[in-house]
PDB file of C-alpha atoms in Angstrom:
ATOM      1  CA  MET L 294      31.472 -70.436 -61.482  1.00  0.00           C
ATOM      2  CA  ILE L 295      32.554 -67.851 -64.109  1.00  0.00           C
ATOM      3  CA  GLU L 296      34.343 -70.274 -65.786  1.00  0.00           C
ATOM      4  CA  GLN L 297      31.565 -72.459 -66.237  1.00  0.00           C
ATOM      5  CA  ILE L 298      28.616 -69.944 -67.485  1.00  0.00           C
ATOM      6  CA  ASP L 299      26.035 -71.713 -69.764  1.00  0.00           C
ATOM      7  CA  LYS L 300      24.198 -69.832 -72.596  1.00  0.00           C
ATOM      8  CA  GLY L 301      20.852 -69.405 -70.410  1.00  0.00           C
ATOM      9  CA  ALA L 302      23.099 -67.191 -68.345  1.00  0.00           C
ATOM     10  CA  ALA L 303      24.516 -65.230 -70.967  1.00  0.00           C
ATOM     11  CA  ALA L 304      21.142 -64.894 -72.221  1.00  0.00           C
ATOM     12  CA  ARG L 305      19.396 -63.517 -68.728  1.00  0.00           C
ATOM     13  CA  ILE L 306      22.697 -61.319 -68.543  1.00  0.00           C
ATOM     14  CA  ALA L 307      22.343 -59.943 -72.128  1.00  0.00           C
ATOM     15  CA  ALA L 308      18.442 -59.172 -71.304  1.00  0.00           C
ATOM     16  CA  ALA L 309      19.435 -57.198 -67.759  1.00  0.00           C
ATOM     17  CA  TYR L 310      22.257 -55.120 -69.887  1.00  0.00           C
ATOM     18  CA  VAL L 311      19.339 -54.193 -72.722  1.00  0.00           C
ATOM     19  CA  VAL L 312      17.075 -53.428 -70.226  1.00  0.00           C
ATOM     20  CA  ASP L 313      18.725 -51.584 -67.365  1.00  0.00           C
ATOM     21  CA  VAL L 314      21.909 -49.898 -68.966  1.00  0.00           C
ATOM     22  CA  LEU L 315      20.467 -49.508 -72.680  1.00  0.00           C
ATOM     23  CA  ASP L 316      16.898 -48.423 -71.475  1.00  0.00           C
ATOM     24  CA  ILE L 317      15.524 -50.425 -73.904  1.00  0.00           C
ATOM     25  CA  ASN L 318      12.478 -52.650 -74.341  1.00  0.00           C
ATOM     26  CA  PRO L 319      14.001 -55.874 -75.129  1.00  0.00           C
ATOM     27  CA  SER L 320      10.489 -56.741 -76.724  1.00  0.00           C
ATOM     28  CA  GLU L 321      10.797 -53.651 -79.123  1.00  0.00           C
ATOM     29  CA  ALA L 322      14.887 -54.537 -79.939  1.00  0.00           C
ATOM     30  CA  PRO L 323      15.189 -58.217 -80.306  1.00  0.00           C
ATOM     31  CA  ALA L 324      17.866 -57.549 -82.661  1.00  0.00           C
ATOM     32  CA  VAL L 325      19.903 -55.653 -79.700  1.00  0.00           C
ATOM     33  CA  LEU L 326      18.938 -58.498 -77.248  1.00  0.00           C
ATOM     34  CA  ARG L 327      20.249 -61.049 -80.099  1.00  0.00           C
ATOM     35  CA  ALA L 328      23.393 -59.133 -80.486  1.00  0.00           C
ATOM     36  CA  ALA L 329      23.799 -58.966 -76.431  1.00  0.00           C
ATOM     37  CA  ALA L 330      22.953 -62.611 -75.608  1.00  0.00           C
ATOM     38  CA  THR L 331      26.681 -63.234 -77.737  1.00  0.00           C
ATOM     39  CA  ILE L 332      28.835 -60.628 -76.012  1.00  0.00           C
ATOM     40  CA  LEU L 333      30.093 -63.377 -72.881  1.00  0.00           C
ATOM     41  CA  GLU L 334      30.563 -66.161 -75.454  1.00  0.00           C
ATOM     42  CA  LYS L 335      32.135 -63.497 -77.878  1.00  0.00           C
ATOM     43  CA  ARG L 336      36.530 -63.707 -78.144  1.00  0.00           C
ATOM     44  CA  GLY L 337      38.369 -60.872 -78.321  1.00  0.00           C
ATOM     45  CA  PRO L 338      41.492 -60.154 -79.947  1.00  0.00           C
ATOM     46  CA  ASN L 339      43.523 -62.298 -77.571  1.00  0.00           C
ATOM     47  CA  GLY L 340      40.948 -65.026 -78.539  1.00  0.00           C
ATOM     48  CA  LYS L 341      39.540 -64.992 -74.843  1.00  0.00           C
ATOM     49  CA  THR L 342      35.987 -64.625 -73.701  1.00  0.00           C
ATOM     50  CA  LEU L 343      34.864 -62.059 -71.057  1.00  0.00           C
ATOM     51  CA  PRO L 344      34.574 -64.749 -68.353  1.00  0.00           C
ATOM     52  CA  GLN L 345      38.466 -65.935 -69.234  1.00  0.00           C
ATOM     53  CA  ARG L 346      39.521 -62.323 -69.202  1.00  0.00           C
ATOM     54  CA  PHE L 347      37.646 -62.001 -65.991  1.00  0.00           C
ATOM     55  CA  ARG L 348      39.126 -64.705 -64.373  1.00  0.00           C
ATOM     56  CA  GLU L 349      42.989 -63.642 -64.899  1.00  0.00           C
ATOM     57  CA  LYS L 350      42.176 -60.467 -63.234  1.00  0.00           C
ATOM     58  CA  TYR L 351      41.843 -61.423 -59.547  1.00  0.00           C
ATOM     59  CA  SER L 352      43.422 -63.914 -57.010  1.00  0.00           C
ATOM     60  CA  ILE L 353      41.819 -65.251 -53.769  1.00  0.00           C
ATOM     61  CA  ASP L 354      42.285 -64.306 -50.247  1.00  0.00           C
ATOM     62  CA  PRO L 355      42.668 -67.340 -48.570  1.00  0.00           C
ATOM     63  CA  ASP L 356      41.983 -65.384 -45.013  1.00  0.00           C
ATOM     64  CA  THR L 357      39.220 -63.787 -46.008  1.00  0.00           C
ATOM     65  CA  GLY L 358      37.438 -65.500 -49.165  1.00  0.00           C
ATOM     66  CA  CYS L 359      37.749 -62.504 -51.226  1.00  0.00           C
ATOM     67  CA  TRP L 360      38.578 -62.269 -54.780  1.00  0.00           C
ATOM     68  CA  VAL L 361      41.240 -59.317 -55.054  1.00  0.00           C
ATOM     69  CA  TRP L 362      40.986 -57.320 -58.583  1.00  0.00           C
ATOM     70  CA  GLY L 363      44.431 -56.956 -59.302  1.00  0.00           C
ATOM     71  CA  ALA L 364      43.767 -55.040 -62.586  1.00  0.00           C
ATOM     72  CA  ALA L 365      42.334 -51.583 -63.367  1.00  0.00           C
ATOM     73  CA  LYS L 366      40.816 -49.551 -60.069  1.00  0.00           C
ATOM     74  CA  SER L 367      38.552 -46.373 -60.185  1.00  0.00           C
ATOM     75  CA  SER L 368      40.061 -43.661 -57.826  1.00  0.00           C
ATOM     76  CA  GLY L 369      37.560 -45.309 -55.108  1.00  0.00           C
ATOM     77  CA  GLY L 370      38.932 -48.650 -55.269  1.00  0.00           C
ATOM     78  CA  TYR L 371      36.764 -50.382 -57.324  1.00  0.00           C
ATOM     79  CA  GLY L 372      37.937 -52.843 -60.034  1.00  0.00           C
ATOM     80  CA  GLN L 373      37.057 -52.219 -63.165  1.00  0.00           C
ATOM     81  CA  ILE L 374      37.113 -53.991 -66.541  1.00  0.00           C
ATOM     82  CA  TRP L 375      36.612 -53.469 -70.327  1.00  0.00           C
ATOM     83  CA  ALA L 376      33.418 -54.994 -71.783  1.00  0.00           C
ATOM     84  CA  TYR L 377      29.892 -54.547 -73.482  1.00  0.00           C
ATOM     85  CA  GLY L 378      32.143 -51.502 -75.263  1.00  0.00           C
ATOM     86  CA  ARG L 379      33.077 -49.956 -72.315  1.00  0.00           C
ATOM     87  CA  LEU L 380      34.633 -49.454 -68.968  1.00  0.00           C
ATOM     88  CA  VAL L 381      32.540 -51.230 -66.052  1.00  0.00           C
ATOM     89  CA  TYR L 382      32.974 -51.686 -62.299  1.00  0.00           C
ATOM     90  CA  ALA L 383      34.194 -55.768 -61.818  1.00  0.00           C
ATOM     91  CA  HIS L 384      32.190 -56.089 -58.968  1.00  0.00           C
ATOM     92  CA  ARG L 385      28.941 -55.829 -60.957  1.00  0.00           C
ATOM     93  CA  LEU L 386      30.457 -58.006 -64.086  1.00  0.00           C
ATOM     94  CA  SER L 387      31.082 -60.187 -61.320  1.00  0.00           C
ATOM     95  CA  LEU L 388      27.266 -60.487 -60.241  1.00  0.00           C
ATOM     96  CA  GLU L 389      25.770 -60.195 -63.511  1.00  0.00           C
ATOM     97  CA  MET L 390      28.117 -63.548 -64.867  1.00  0.00           C
ATOM     98  CA  ASN L 391      27.007 -65.254 -61.378  1.00  0.00           C
ATOM     99  CA  GLY L 392      23.404 -64.952 -62.987  1.00  0.00           C
ATOM    100  CA  VAL L 393      22.339 -61.889 -60.913  1.00  0.00           C
ATOM    101  CA  THR L 394      20.085 -59.437 -62.718  1.00  0.00           C
ATOM    102  CA  LEU L 395      21.458 -55.756 -61.432  1.00  0.00           C
ATOM    103  CA  SER L 396      19.072 -53.308 -60.713  1.00  0.00           C
ATOM    104  CA  LYS L 397      20.206 -49.720 -61.870  1.00  0.00           C
ATOM    105  CA  HIS L 398      18.238 -48.447 -58.461  1.00  0.00           C
ATOM    106  CA  LEU L 399      19.939 -50.469 -56.131  1.00  0.00           C
ATOM    107  CA  ASP L 400      23.418 -50.161 -54.973  1.00  0.00           C
ATOM    108  CA  ILE L 401      26.279 -53.263 -54.262  1.00  0.00           C
ATOM    109  CA  ASP L 402      27.010 -53.506 -50.825  1.00  0.00           C
ATOM    110  CA  HIS L 403      30.453 -55.298 -50.281  1.00  0.00           C
ATOM    111  CA  LEU L 404      29.696 -57.294 -47.129  1.00  0.00           C
ATOM    112  CA  CYS L 405      33.650 -57.928 -46.885  1.00  0.00           C
ATOM    113  CA  ARG L 406      34.034 -53.842 -46.422  1.00  0.00           C
ATOM    114  CA  ASN L 407      36.778 -54.596 -49.356  1.00  0.00           C
ATOM    115  CA  ARG L 408      36.085 -52.627 -52.412  1.00  0.00           C
ATOM    116  CA  GLY L 409      38.340 -54.379 -54.299  1.00  0.00           C
ATOM    117  CA  CYS L 410      36.493 -57.645 -53.586  1.00  0.00           C
ATOM    118  CA  VAL L 411      34.319 -59.505 -56.630  1.00  0.00           C
ATOM    119  CA  ASN L 412      33.488 -62.833 -55.012  1.00  0.00           C
ATOM    120  CA  PRO L 413      29.520 -63.062 -55.379  1.00  0.00           C
ATOM    121  CA  ASP L 414      29.132 -63.890 -52.140  1.00  0.00           C
ATOM    122  CA  HIS L 415      30.582 -61.161 -50.767  1.00  0.00           C
ATOM    123  CA  LEU L 416      28.164 -59.042 -52.588  1.00  0.00           C
ATOM    124  CA  GLU L 417      24.639 -57.667 -52.339  1.00  0.00           C
ATOM    125  CA  GLN L 418      22.180 -55.759 -53.816  1.00  0.00           C
ATOM    126  CA  VAL L 419      20.717 -52.946 -51.223  1.00  0.00           C
ATOM    127  CA  PRO L 420      19.243 -49.830 -51.975  1.00  0.00           C
ATOM    128  CA  ARG L 421      21.719 -46.636 -51.370  1.00  0.00           C
ATOM    129  CA  ALA L 422      20.621 -45.793 -47.834  1.00  0.00           C
ATOM    130  CA  ILE L 423      21.424 -49.298 -46.313  1.00  0.00           C
ATOM    131  CA  ASN L 424      24.707 -49.247 -48.463  1.00  0.00           C
ATOM    132  CA  TYR L 425      25.762 -46.021 -47.005  1.00  0.00           C
ATOM    133  CA  ARG L 426      24.501 -47.002 -43.135  1.00  0.00           C
ATOM    134  CA  ARG L 427      26.207 -50.418 -42.975  1.00  0.00           C
ATOM    135  CA  GLY L 428      29.615 -48.319 -44.707  1.00  0.00           C
ATOM    136  CA  LEU L 429      29.085 -45.943 -41.752  1.00  0.00           C
ATOM    137  CA  GLU L 430      28.988 -48.674 -39.030  1.00  0.00           C
ATOM    138  CA  ALA L 431      31.546 -50.592 -40.376  1.00  0.00           C
ATOM    139  CA  ARG L 432      33.898 -47.287 -39.966  1.00  0.00           C
ATOM    140  CA  ARG L 433      32.538 -46.670 -36.701  1.00  0.00           C
ATOM    141  CA  GLY L 434      33.754 -50.465 -35.664  1.00  0.00           C
ATOM    142  CA  GLY L 435      30.145 -51.775 -35.985  1.00  0.00           C
ATOM    143  CA  ARG L 436      30.944 -54.332 -38.398  1.00  0.00           C
TER     144      ARG L 436
END
């Protein structure tokens, strides 16, 4: 769970961030990687870590199991949170904080069809064509 993230997971998240988001080769930028590895342990002005802040922003729907984002949302209905010095999608951060290395070449499909859900068990990385097809099927009543 997010509350129990360990230093190994923090390092994996930081490495994925450096490679995928900043587009930096970690072997060429060890200082950047070391700095990024501390992001999840760092406390903000309110004294809370990123995982603590994240956990405070969703509630669990007992009927669906969705972790429903209750804070800022994009115009498309996706949760957003301030992390890494910028606004990021909460569902992507949820996967990262649960040890998933994200690919910038894949979309995140909400298997529950709830864009506000940040439950990592309801999220799957898939190619855009599959995500698009699944969305169409759901709108047509196929899922």
